[in-house]
Short mmCIF file of C-alpha atoms in Angstrom, two decimals:
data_model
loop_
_atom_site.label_atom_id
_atom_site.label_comp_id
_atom_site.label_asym_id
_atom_site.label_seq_id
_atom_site.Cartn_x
_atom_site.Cartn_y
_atom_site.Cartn_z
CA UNK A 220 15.60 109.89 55.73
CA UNK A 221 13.96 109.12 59.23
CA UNK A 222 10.68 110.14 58.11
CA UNK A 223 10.76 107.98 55.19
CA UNK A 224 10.81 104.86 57.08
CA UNK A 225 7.27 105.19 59.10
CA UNK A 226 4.23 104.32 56.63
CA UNK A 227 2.38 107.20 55.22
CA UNK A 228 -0.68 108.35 57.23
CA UNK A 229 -4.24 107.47 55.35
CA UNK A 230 -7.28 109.12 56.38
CA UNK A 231 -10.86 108.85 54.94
CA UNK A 232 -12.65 112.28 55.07
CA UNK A 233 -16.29 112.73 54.54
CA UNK A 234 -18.06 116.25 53.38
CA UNK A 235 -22.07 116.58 54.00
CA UNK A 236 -23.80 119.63 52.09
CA UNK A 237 -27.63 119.92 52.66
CA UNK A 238 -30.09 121.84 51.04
CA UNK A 239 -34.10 122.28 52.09
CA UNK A 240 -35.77 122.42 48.31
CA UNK A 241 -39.45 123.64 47.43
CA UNK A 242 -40.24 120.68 45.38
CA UNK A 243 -41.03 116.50 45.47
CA UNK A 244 -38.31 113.99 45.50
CA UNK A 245 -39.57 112.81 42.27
CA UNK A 246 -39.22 116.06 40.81
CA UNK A 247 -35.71 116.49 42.35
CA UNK A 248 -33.96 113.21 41.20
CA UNK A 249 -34.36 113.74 37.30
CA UNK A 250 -32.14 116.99 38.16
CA UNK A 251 -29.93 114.88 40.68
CA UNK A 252 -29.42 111.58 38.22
CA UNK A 253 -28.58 113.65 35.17
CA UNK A 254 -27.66 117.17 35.13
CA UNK A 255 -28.43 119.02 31.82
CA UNK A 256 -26.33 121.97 30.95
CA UNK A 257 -25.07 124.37 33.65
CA UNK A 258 -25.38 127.58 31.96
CA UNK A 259 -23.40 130.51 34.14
CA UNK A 260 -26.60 132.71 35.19
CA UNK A 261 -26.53 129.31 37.29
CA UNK A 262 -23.44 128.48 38.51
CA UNK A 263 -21.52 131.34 40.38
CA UNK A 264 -17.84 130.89 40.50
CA UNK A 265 -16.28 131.01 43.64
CA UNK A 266 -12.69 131.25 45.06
CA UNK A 267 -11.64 127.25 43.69
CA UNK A 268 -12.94 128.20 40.60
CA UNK A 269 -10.64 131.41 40.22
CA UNK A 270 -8.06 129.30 41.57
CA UNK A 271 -7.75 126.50 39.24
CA UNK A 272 -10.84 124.28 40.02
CA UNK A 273 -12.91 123.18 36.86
CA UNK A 274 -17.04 124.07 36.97
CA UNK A 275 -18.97 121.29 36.70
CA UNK A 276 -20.97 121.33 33.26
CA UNK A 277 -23.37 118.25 32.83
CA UNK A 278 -23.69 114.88 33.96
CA UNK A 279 -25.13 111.92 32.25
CA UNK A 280 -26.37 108.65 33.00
CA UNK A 281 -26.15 105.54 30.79
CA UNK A 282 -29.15 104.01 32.70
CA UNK A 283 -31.52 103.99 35.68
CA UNK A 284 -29.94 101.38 37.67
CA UNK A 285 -27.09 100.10 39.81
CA UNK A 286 -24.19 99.10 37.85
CA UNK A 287 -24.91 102.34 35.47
CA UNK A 288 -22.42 104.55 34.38
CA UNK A 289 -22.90 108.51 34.82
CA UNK A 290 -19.96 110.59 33.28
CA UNK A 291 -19.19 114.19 34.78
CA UNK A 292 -17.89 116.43 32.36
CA UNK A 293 -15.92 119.75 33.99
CA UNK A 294 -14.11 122.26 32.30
CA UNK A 295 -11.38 121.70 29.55
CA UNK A 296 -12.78 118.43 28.90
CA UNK A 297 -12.20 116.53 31.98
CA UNK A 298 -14.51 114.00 32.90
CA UNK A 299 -15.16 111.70 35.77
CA UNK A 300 -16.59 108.11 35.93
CA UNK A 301 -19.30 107.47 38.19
CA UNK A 302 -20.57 103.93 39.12
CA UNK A 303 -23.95 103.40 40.43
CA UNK A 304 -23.38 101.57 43.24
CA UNK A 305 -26.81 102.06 44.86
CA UNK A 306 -30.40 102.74 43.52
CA UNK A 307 -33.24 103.88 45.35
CA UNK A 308 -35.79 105.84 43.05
CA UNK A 309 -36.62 109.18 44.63
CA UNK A 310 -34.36 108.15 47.72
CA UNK A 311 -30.90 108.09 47.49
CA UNK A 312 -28.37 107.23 44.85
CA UNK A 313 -24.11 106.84 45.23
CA UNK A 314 -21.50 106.72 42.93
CA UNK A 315 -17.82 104.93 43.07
CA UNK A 316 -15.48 108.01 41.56
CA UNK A 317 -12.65 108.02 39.76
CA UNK A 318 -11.13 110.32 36.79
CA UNK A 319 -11.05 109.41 33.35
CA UNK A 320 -7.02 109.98 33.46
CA UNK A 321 -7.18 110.59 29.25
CA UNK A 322 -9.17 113.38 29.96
CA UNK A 323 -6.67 114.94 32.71
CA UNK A 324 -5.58 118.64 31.85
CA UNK A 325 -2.47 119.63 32.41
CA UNK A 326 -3.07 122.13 35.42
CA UNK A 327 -1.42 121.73 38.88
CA UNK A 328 -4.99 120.55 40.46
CA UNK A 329 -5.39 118.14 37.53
CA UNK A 330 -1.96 116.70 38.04
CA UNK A 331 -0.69 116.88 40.99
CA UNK A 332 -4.44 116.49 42.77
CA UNK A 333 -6.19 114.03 40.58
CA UNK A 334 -3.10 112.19 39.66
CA UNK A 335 -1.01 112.45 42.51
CA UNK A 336 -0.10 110.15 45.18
CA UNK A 337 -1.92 111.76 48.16
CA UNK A 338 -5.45 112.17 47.41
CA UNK A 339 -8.40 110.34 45.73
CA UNK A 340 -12.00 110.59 45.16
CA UNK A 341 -14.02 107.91 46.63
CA UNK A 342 -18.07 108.33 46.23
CA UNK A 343 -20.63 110.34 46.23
CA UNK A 344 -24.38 109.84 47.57
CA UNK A 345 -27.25 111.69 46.80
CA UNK A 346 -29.96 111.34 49.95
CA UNK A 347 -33.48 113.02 49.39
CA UNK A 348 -35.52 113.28 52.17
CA UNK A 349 -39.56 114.36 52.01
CA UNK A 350 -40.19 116.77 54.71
CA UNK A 351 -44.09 117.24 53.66
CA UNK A 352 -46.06 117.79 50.10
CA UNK A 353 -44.05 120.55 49.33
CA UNK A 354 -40.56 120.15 50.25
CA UNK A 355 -37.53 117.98 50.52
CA UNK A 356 -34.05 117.72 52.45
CA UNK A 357 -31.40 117.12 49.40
CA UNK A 358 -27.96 115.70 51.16
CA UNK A 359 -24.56 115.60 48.72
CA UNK A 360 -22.35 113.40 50.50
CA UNK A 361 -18.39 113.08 49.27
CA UNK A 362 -15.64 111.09 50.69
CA UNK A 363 -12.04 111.00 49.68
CA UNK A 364 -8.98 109.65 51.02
CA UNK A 365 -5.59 111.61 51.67
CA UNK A 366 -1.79 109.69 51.94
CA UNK A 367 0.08 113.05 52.96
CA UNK A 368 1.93 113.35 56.53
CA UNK A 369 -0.11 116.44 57.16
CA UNK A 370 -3.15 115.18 56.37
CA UNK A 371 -4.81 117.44 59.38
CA UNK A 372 -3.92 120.46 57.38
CA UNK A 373 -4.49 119.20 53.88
CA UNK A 374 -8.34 118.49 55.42
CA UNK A 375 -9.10 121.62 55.73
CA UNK A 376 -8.45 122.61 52.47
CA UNK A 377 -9.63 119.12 51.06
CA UNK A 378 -13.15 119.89 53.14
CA UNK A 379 -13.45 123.76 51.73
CA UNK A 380 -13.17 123.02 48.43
CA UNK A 381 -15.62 119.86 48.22
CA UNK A 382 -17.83 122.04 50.23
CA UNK A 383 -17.89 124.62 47.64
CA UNK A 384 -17.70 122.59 45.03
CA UNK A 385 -21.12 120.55 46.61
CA UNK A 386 -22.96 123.75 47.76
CA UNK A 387 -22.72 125.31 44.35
CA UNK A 388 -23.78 122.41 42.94
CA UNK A 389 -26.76 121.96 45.25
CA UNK A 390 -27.75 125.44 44.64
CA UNK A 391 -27.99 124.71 40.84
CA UNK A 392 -30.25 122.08 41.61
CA UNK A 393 -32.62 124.12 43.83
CA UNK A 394 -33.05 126.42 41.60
CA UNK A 395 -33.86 124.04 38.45
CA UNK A 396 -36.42 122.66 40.95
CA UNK A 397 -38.27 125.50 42.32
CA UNK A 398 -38.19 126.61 38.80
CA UNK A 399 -39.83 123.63 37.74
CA UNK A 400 -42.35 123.16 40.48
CA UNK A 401 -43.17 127.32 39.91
CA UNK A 402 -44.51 126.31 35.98
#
């Protein structure tokens, strides 16, 4: 009863995955905007995967420009909304996250993750950076916010599993790329 009368802790909590790829910026963002079908010689399931975390599959994008809507679709049909929220061709783009909550499975990360109480998506940026004719620094940058009285311990795992989530992800990318700028 005591503990229910001090305000729940809130913490924002940012994840940075980078990734050196063989290839232009310009080449890079068509894979980073919209993501065509991740087949699985691509994407290697890892541990979150096993465990109950949905692979990503493809993303789309209504339109280049701020204000545009790019849907994630995961496993069993659940989808996230993602809302431009800045547009720099070939630079950097970010997204304002949330779940599409008709689309929510009914799994424990699904419902008591996504739809709990304690922890929300908040963005996402995509940063490229040229580093000379023939290769660029790709950044994936999450934040999320947690409402848990441990959030120091929920971190951790909040931090693992967007940074295997992100470095999987990246990995597809570099390898479209380098594919790409090999033809």
């Amino acid at each position: 009863m005591v503990e229910e009368q001090f305000k729940m802790p809130t913490g924002i909590y940012h994840v940075n995955t980078v990734t050196i790829i063989n290839a232009t910026p310009q080449n890079i963002w068509q894979h980073v905007v919209r993501v065509d079908q991740i087949n699985i010689t691509e994407y290697h399931k890892g541990f979150f995967n096993y465990a109950g975390i949905p692979q990503p599959l493809y993303a789309e994008l209504n339109k280049d420009t701020i204000g545009a809507t790019r849907i994630g679709h995961f496993e069993g049909g659940l989808k996230f909304i993602e809302t431009v929220n800045h547009w720099e061709r070939n630079k950097k783009v970010s997204f304002n996250i949330a779940v599409l909550p008709s689309t929510i499975r009914n799994t424990v990360f699904d419902k008591h993750i996504l739809m709990g109480n304690h922890f929300k998506f908040i963005d996402a940026s995509y940063t490229l950076k040229k580093i000379n004719n023939n290769q660029t620094e790709l950044c994936l940058s999450s934040s999320y916010r947690l409402d848990t009285r441990i959030n120091q311990y929920a971190t951790l795992w909040g931090n693992a599993l967007l940074s295997d989530f992100q470095e999987r992800l990246l990995t597809v990318i570099k390898l479209r790329c380098e594919q790409k700028a090999d033809n």
